[in-house]
Short mmCIF file of C-alpha atoms and ligand atoms in Angstrom, two decimals:
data_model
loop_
_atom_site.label_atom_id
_atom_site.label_comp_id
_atom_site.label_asym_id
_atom_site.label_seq_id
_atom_site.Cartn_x
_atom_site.Cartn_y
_atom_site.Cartn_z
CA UNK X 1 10.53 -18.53 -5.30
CA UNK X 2 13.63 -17.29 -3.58
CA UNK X 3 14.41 -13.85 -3.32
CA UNK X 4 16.67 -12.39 -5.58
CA UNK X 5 19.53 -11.76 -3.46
CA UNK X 6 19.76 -15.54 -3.33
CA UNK X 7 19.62 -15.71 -6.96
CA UNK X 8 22.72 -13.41 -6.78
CA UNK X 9 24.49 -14.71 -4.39
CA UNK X 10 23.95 -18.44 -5.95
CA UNK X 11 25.54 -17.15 -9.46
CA UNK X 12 28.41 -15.78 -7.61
CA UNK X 13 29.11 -19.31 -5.83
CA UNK X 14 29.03 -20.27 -9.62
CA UNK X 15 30.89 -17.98 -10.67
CA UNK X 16 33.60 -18.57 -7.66
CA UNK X 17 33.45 -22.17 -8.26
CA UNK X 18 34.15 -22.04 -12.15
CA UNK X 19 37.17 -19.36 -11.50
CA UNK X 20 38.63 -22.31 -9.12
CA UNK X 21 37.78 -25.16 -11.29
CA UNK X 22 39.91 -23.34 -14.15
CA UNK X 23 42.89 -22.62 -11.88
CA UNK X 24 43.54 -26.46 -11.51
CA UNK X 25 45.87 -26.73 -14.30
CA UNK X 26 48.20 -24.54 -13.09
CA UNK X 27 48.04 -25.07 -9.88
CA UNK X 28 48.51 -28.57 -9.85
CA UNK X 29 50.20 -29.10 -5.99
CA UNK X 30 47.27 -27.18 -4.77
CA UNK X 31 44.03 -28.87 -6.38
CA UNK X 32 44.93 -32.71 -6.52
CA UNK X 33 41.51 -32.98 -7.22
CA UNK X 34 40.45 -32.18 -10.75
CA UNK X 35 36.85 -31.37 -12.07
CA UNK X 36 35.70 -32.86 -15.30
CA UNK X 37 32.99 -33.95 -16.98
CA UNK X 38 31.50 -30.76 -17.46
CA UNK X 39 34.24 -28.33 -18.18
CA UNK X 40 32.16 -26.32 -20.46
CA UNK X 41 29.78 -25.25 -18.27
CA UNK X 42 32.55 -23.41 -16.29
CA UNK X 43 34.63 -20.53 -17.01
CA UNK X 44 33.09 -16.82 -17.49
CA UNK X 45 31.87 -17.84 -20.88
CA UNK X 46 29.92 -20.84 -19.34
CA UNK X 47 28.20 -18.97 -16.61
CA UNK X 48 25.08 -18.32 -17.91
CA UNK X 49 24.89 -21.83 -19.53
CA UNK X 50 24.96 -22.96 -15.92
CA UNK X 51 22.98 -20.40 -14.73
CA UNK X 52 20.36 -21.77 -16.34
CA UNK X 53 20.59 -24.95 -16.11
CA UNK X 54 20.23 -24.54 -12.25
CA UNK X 55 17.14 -22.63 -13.03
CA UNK X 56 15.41 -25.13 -15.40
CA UNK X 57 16.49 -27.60 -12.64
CA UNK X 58 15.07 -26.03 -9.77
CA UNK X 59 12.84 -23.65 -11.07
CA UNK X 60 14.75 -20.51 -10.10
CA UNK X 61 14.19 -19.19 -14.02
CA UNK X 62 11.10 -19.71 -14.20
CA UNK X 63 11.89 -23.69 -15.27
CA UNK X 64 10.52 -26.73 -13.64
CA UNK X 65 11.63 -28.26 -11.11
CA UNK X 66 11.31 -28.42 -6.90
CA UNK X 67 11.77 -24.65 -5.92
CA UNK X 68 13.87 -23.98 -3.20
CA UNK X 69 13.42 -21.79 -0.23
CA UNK X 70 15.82 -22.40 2.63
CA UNK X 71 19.84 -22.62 1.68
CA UNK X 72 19.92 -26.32 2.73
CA UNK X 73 17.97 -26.67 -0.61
CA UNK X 74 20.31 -24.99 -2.60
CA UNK X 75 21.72 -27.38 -5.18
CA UNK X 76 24.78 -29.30 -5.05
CA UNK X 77 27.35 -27.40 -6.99
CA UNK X 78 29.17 -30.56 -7.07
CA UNK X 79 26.49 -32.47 -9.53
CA UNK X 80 27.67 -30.21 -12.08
CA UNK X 81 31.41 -31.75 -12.29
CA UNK X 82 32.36 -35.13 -11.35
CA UNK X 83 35.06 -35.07 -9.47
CA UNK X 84 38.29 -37.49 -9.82
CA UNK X 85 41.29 -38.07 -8.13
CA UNK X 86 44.42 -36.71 -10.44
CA UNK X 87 47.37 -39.12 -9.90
CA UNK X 88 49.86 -37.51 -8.10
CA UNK X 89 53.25 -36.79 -10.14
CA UNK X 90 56.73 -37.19 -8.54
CA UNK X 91 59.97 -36.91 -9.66
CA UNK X 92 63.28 -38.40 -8.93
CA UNK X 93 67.00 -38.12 -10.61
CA UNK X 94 70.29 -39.34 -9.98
CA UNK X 95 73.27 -41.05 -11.90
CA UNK X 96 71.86 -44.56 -10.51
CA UNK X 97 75.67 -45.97 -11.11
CA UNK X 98 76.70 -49.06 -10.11
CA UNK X 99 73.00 -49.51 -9.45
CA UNK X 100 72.32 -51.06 -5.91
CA UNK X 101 69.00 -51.71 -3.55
CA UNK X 102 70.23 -48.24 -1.94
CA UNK X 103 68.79 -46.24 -5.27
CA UNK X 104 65.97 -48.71 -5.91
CA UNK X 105 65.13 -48.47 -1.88
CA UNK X 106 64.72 -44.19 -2.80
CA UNK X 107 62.94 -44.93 -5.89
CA UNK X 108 60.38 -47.05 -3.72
CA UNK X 109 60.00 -44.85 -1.21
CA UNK X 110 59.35 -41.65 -3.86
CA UNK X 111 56.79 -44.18 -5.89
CA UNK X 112 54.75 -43.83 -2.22
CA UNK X 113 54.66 -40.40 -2.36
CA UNK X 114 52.42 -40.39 -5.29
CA UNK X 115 51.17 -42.63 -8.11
CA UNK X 116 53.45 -42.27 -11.25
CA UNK X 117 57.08 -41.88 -10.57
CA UNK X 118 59.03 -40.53 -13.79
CA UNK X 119 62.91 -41.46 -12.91
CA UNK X 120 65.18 -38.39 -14.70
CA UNK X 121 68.74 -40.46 -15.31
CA UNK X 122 71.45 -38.30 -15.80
CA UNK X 123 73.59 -37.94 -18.63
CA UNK X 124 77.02 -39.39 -18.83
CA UNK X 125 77.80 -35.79 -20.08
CA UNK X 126 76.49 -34.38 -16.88
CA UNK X 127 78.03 -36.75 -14.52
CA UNK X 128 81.52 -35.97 -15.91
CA UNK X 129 81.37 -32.41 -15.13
CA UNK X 130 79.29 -32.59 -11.58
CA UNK X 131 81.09 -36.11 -10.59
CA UNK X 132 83.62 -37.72 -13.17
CA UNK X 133 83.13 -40.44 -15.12
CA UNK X 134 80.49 -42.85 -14.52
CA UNK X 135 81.25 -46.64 -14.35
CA UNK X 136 78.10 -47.66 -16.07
CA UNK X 137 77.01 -46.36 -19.59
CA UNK X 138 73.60 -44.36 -20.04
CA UNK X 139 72.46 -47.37 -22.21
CA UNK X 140 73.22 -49.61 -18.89
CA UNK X 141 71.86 -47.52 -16.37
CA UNK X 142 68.50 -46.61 -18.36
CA UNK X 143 68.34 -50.65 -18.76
CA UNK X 144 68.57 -50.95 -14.87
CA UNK X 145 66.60 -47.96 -13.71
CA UNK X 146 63.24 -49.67 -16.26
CA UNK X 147 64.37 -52.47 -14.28
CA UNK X 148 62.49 -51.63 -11.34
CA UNK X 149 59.20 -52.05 -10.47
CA UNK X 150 58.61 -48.61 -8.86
CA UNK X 151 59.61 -46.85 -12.01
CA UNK X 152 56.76 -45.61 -14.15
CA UNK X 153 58.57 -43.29 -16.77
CA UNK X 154 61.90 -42.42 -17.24
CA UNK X 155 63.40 -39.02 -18.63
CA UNK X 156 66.56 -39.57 -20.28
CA UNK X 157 69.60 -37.06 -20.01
CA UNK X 158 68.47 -35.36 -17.32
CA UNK X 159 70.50 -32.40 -16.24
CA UNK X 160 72.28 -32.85 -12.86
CA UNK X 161 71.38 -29.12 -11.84
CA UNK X 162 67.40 -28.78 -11.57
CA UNK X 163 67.43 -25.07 -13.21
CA UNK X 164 64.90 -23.17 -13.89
CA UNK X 165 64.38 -23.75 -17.67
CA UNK X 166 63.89 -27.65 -16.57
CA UNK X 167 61.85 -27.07 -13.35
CA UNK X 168 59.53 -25.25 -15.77
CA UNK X 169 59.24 -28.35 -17.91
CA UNK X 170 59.23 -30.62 -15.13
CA UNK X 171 56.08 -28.76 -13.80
CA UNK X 172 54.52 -27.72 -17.13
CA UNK X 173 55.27 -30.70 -19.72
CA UNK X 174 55.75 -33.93 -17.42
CA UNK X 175 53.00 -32.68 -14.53
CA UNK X 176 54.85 -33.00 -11.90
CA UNK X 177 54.02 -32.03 -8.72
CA UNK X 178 56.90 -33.17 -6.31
CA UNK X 179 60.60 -32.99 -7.03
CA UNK X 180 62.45 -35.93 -4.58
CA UNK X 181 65.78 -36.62 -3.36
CA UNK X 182 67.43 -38.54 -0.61
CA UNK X 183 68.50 -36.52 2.51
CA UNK X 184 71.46 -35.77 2.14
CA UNK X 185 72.75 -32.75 0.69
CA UNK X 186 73.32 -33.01 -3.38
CA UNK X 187 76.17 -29.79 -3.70
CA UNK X 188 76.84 -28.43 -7.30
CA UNK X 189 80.50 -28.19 -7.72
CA UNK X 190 80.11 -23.65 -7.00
CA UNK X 191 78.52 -25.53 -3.47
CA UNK X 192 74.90 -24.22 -4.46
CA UNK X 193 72.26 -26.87 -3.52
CA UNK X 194 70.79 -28.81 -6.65
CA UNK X 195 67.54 -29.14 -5.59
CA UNK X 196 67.33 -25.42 -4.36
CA UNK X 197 64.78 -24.40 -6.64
CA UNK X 198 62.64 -26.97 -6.22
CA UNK X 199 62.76 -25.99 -2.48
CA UNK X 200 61.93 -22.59 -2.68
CA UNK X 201 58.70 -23.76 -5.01
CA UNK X 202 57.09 -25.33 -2.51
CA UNK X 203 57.52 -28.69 -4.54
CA UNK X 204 60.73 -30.65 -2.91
CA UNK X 205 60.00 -33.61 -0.53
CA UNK X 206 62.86 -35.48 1.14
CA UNK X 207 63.20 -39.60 1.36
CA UNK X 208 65.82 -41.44 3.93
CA UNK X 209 68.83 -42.40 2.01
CA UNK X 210 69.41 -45.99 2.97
CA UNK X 211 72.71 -46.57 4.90
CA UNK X 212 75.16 -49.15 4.61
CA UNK X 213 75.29 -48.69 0.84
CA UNK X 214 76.86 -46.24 -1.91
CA UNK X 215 78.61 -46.81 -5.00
CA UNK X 216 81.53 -45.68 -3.19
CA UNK X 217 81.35 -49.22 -1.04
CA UNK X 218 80.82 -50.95 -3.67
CA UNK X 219 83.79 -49.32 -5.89
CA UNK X 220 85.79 -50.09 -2.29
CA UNK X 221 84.77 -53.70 -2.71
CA UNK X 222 85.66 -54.06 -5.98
CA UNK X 223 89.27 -52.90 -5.87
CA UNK X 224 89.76 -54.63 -2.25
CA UNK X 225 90.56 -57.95 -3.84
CA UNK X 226 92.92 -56.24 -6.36
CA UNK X 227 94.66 -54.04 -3.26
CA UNK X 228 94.72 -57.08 -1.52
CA UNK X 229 97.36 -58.79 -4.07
CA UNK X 230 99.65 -56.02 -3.46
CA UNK X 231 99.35 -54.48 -0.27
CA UNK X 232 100.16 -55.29 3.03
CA UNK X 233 95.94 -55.91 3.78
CA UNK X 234 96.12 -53.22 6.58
CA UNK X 235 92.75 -52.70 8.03
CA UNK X 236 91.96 -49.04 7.58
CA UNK X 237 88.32 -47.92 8.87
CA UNK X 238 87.89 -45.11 7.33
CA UNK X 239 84.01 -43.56 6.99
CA UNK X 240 81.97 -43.68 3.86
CA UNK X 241 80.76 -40.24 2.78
CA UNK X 242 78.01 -39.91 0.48
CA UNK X 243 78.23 -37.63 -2.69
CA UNK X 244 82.16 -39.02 -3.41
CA UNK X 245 83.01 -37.62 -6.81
CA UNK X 246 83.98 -40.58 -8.80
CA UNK X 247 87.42 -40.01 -8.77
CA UNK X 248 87.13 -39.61 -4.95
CA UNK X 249 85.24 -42.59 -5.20
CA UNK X 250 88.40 -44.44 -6.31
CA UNK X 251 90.48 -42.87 -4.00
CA UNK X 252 87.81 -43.93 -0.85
CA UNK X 253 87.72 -47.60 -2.18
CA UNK X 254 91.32 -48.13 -2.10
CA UNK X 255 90.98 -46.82 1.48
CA UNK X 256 88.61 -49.34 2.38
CA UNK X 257 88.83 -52.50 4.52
CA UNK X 258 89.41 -55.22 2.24
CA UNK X 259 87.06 -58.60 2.06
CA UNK X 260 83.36 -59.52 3.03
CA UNK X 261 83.10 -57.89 6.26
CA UNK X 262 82.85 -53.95 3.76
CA UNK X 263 79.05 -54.44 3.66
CA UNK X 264 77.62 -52.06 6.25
CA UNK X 265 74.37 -53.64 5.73
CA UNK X 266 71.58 -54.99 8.32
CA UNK X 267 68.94 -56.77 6.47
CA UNK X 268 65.63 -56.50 7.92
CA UNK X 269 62.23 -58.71 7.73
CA UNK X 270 60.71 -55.36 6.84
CA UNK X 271 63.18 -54.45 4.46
CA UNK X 272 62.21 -57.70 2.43
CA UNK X 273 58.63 -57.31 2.49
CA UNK X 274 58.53 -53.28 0.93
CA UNK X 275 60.58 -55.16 -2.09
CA UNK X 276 57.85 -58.21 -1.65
CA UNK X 277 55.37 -58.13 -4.22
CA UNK X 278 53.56 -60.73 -1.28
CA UNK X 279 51.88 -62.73 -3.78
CA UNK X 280 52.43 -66.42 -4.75
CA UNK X 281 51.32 -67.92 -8.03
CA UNK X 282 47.76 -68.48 -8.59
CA UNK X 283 46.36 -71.91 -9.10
CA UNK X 284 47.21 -73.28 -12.28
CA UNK X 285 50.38 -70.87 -13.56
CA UNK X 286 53.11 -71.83 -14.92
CA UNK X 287 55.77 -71.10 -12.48
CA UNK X 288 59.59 -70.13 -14.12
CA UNK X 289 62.45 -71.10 -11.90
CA UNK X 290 65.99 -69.42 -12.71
CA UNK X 291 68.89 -69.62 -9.90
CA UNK X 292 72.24 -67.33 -9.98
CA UNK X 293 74.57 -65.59 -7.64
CA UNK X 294 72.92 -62.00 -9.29
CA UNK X 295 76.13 -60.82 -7.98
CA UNK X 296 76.94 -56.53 -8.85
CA UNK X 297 73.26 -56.74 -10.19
CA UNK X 298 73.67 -55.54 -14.01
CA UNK X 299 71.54 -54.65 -17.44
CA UNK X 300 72.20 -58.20 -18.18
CA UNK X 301 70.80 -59.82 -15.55
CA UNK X 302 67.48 -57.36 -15.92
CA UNK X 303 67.31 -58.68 -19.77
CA UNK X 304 67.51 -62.52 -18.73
CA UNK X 305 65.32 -62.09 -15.81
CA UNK X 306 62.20 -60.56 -18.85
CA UNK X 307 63.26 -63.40 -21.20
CA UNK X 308 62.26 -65.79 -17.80
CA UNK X 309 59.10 -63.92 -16.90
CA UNK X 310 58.17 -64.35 -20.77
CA UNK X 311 58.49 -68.10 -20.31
CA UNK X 312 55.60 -68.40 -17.60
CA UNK X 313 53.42 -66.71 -15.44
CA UNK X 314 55.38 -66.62 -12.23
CA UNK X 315 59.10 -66.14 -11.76
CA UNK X 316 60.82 -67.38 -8.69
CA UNK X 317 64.72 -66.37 -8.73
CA UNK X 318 66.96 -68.72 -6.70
CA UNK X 319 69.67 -66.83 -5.25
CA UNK X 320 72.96 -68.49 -4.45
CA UNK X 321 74.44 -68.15 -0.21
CA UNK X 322 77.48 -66.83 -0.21
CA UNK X 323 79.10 -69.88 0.84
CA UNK X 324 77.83 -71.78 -2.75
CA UNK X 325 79.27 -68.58 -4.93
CA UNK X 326 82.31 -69.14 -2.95
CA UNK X 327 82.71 -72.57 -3.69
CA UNK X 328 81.60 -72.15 -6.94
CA UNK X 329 83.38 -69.28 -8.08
CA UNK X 330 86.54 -69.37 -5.73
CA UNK X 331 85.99 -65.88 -4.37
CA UNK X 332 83.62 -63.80 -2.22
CA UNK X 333 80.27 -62.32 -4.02
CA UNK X 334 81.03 -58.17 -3.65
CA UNK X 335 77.63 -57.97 -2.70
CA UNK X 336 76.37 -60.49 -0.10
CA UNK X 337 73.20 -62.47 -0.04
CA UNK X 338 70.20 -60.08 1.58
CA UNK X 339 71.92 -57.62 -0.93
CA UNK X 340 71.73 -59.40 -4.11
CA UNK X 341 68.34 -60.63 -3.05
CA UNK X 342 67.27 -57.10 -2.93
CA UNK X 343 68.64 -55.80 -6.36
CA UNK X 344 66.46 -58.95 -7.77
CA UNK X 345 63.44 -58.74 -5.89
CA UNK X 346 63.43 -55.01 -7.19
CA UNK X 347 63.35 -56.12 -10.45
CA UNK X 348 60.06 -55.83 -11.93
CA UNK X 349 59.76 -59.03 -13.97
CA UNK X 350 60.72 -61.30 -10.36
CA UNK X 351 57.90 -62.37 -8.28
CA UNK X 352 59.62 -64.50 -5.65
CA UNK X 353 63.23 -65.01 -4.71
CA UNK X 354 64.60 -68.06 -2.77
CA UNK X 355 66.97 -65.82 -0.41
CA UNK X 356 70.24 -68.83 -0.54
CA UNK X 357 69.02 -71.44 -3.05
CA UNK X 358 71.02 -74.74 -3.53
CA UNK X 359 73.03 -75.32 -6.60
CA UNK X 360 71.29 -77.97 -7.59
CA UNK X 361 67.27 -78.26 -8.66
CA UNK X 362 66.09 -80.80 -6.41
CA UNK X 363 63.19 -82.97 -7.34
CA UNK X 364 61.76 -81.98 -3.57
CA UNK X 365 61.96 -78.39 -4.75
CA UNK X 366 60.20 -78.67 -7.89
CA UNK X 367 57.24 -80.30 -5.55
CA UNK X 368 56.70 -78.20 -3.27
CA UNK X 369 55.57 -75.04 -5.28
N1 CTP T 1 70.22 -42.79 -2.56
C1 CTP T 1 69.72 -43.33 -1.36
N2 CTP T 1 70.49 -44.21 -0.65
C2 CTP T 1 71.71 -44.56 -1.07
C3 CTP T 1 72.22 -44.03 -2.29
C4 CTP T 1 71.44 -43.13 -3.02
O1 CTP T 1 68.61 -43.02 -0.96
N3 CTP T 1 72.43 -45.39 -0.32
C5 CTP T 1 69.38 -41.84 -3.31
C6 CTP T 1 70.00 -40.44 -3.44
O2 CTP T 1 69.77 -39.65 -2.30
C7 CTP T 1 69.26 -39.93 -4.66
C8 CTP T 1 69.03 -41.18 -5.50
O3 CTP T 1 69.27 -42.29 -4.64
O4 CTP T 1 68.01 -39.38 -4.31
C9 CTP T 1 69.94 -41.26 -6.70
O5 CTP T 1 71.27 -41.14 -6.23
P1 CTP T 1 72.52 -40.97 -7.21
O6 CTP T 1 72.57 -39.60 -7.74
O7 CTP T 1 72.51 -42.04 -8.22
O8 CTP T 1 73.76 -41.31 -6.32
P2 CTP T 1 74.43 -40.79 -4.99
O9 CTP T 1 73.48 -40.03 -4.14
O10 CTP T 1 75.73 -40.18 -5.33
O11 CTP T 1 74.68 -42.20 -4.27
P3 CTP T 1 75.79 -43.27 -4.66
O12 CTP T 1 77.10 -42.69 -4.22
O13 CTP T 1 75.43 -44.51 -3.92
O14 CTP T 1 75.71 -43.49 -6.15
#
């Protein structure tokens, strides 16, 4: 029989380990690990419960069971609670206007910061007072942000400003355990950081905000065509800076270098492969082909791209070169192939794209899937 200073000291590694097994709900960024199973048997009201359980177990009480002499018999506190792995929360927000592979490339990355992402889009009411008008409607942009594969749940209307009243929901009704943002800075229009709460929590974790790309560009690349008609095409470099309000955003693009050559973007093998899902079809499914130029990637092609997927069991997306759209179409795409490749293969109904498909659907084609 042990002595009963061991008894003692035994019920207060109990008692310590129930106290910390009841702090995990509110301390969610701390314990990642929850305890179940047992929850009962924890807690000051559950103490003695367990208490004796150990003793009928190991014969402490009086019980049967192997007694114990030496502390490298003492039981396993863990046998009393099965332990599991609590997915990791984190959250994300942004206007996602003009959506482009710039916001779905930060969504990705804050999906791998934890296992559910829950996307807050903010409200057109919101965006008019931090930014101006947005181009895109809520409706569109809550189409395009489900769009993406990386998005688990969405919060509609989110408030631009992360105060305190919605941190506290953020943390207590959704669970979440890291607020995310690109890095650069995200100013409230008094210049107070947005995220500055979330920062001084403890909770805020930073992602690299993909270069080459803003809705300011692509605003720029829109009107260049337009400027083009009526100005004298001067070629004015001027630099892209992020955070444009939208007006400013106007302003920028009609500053911009007109034509093709706007896109600031270097596609990269690696760059394809995080939007890769890497899989082919397995043997035997019915593989959907559709083909486009997926130009300014849009709610509508997200809805015709899930009527596809519904078709088969594997969707391949051929996406037009830029030479074919311009042939086709008798202008340059705004965005240009590796681009629009990238808004599709974000798409969560795609599962391969064919990065400058021909026009046609060649019988060769067909065969070699
Ligand atoms: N983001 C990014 N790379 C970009 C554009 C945006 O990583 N090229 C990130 C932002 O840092 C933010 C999220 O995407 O975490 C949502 O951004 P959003 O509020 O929609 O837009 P802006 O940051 O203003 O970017 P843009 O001007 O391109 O709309």
């Amino acid at each position: 029989m042990l002595p009963d200073v061991h008894k003692a000291f035994i019920l207060l590694l109990i008692l310590l380990d129930g106290l910390r097994m009841n702090s995990l709900e509110f301390e969610t960024v701390h314990w990642i690990w929850d305890g179940i199973l047992y929850p009962q048997l924890f807690g000051l009201g559950g103490i003695m419960i367990a208490a004796a359980i150990i003793g009928l177990s190991t014969g402490y009480f009086g019980g049967i069971g192997i007694p114990c002499s030496s502390p490298y018999h003492w039981p396993d506190l863990g046998i009393l609670y099965k332990r599991r792995k609590r997915p990791v929360r984190v959250y994300m927000d942004g206007c996602f206007d003009l959506m482009h592979y710039g916001h779905a490339n930060a969504l990705r990355q804050a999906k791998s910061l934890g296992d559910v992402l829950v996307v807050g889009v903010v409200s057109d009411e919101e965006i008019v007072a931090n930014k101006g008008p947005p181009v895109l409607s809520m409706e569109e942009r809550l189409i395009l942000v489900r769009g993406l594969k990386w998005v688990d749940e969405v919060i509609v209307n989110a408030p631009y400003d992360i105060n305190e009243k919605f941190l506290n929901t953020l943390f207590n009704e959704y669970k979440i355990d890291y607020i995310i943002h690109g890095d650069d800075p995200c100013l409230l229009p008094d210049g107070t950081d947005a995220y500055g709460l979330a920062k001084r929590a403890g909770r805020y974790k930073q992602i690299k905000r993909t270069e080459g790309v803003s809705s300011t560009d692509i605003v720029g690349r829109i009107l260049s065509p337009l400027r083009a008609a009526d100005t004298d095409m001067s070629q004015n470099n001027v630099a892209i800076h992020q955070h444009h309000s939208n007006t400013e955003k106007l302003q920028a693009g009609k500053n911009l270098p007109i034509g093709p050559q706007l896109s600031h973007f270097l596609p990269t093998s690696r760059r394809i492969v995080q939007f890769s899902n890497g899989k082919g079809p397995e043997p035997g499914a019915r593989v959907v082909y559709i083909d486009g130029a997926f130009d300014l990637f849009h709610a509508g092609h997200v809805e015709i791209l899930r009527s596809a997927r519904q078709l088969g069991d594997f969707l391949l997306v051929g996406i037009y070169s830029d030479q074919t759209v311009s042939e086709r179409r008798g202008s340059h795409p705004i965005m240009h192939l590796h681009e629009r490749s990238l808004s599709v293969l974000g798409c969560r109904y795609v599962d391969e794209v064919i990065i400058g498909a021909p026009w046609e659907v060649t019988k060769d084609m067909i065969l070699s899937r």
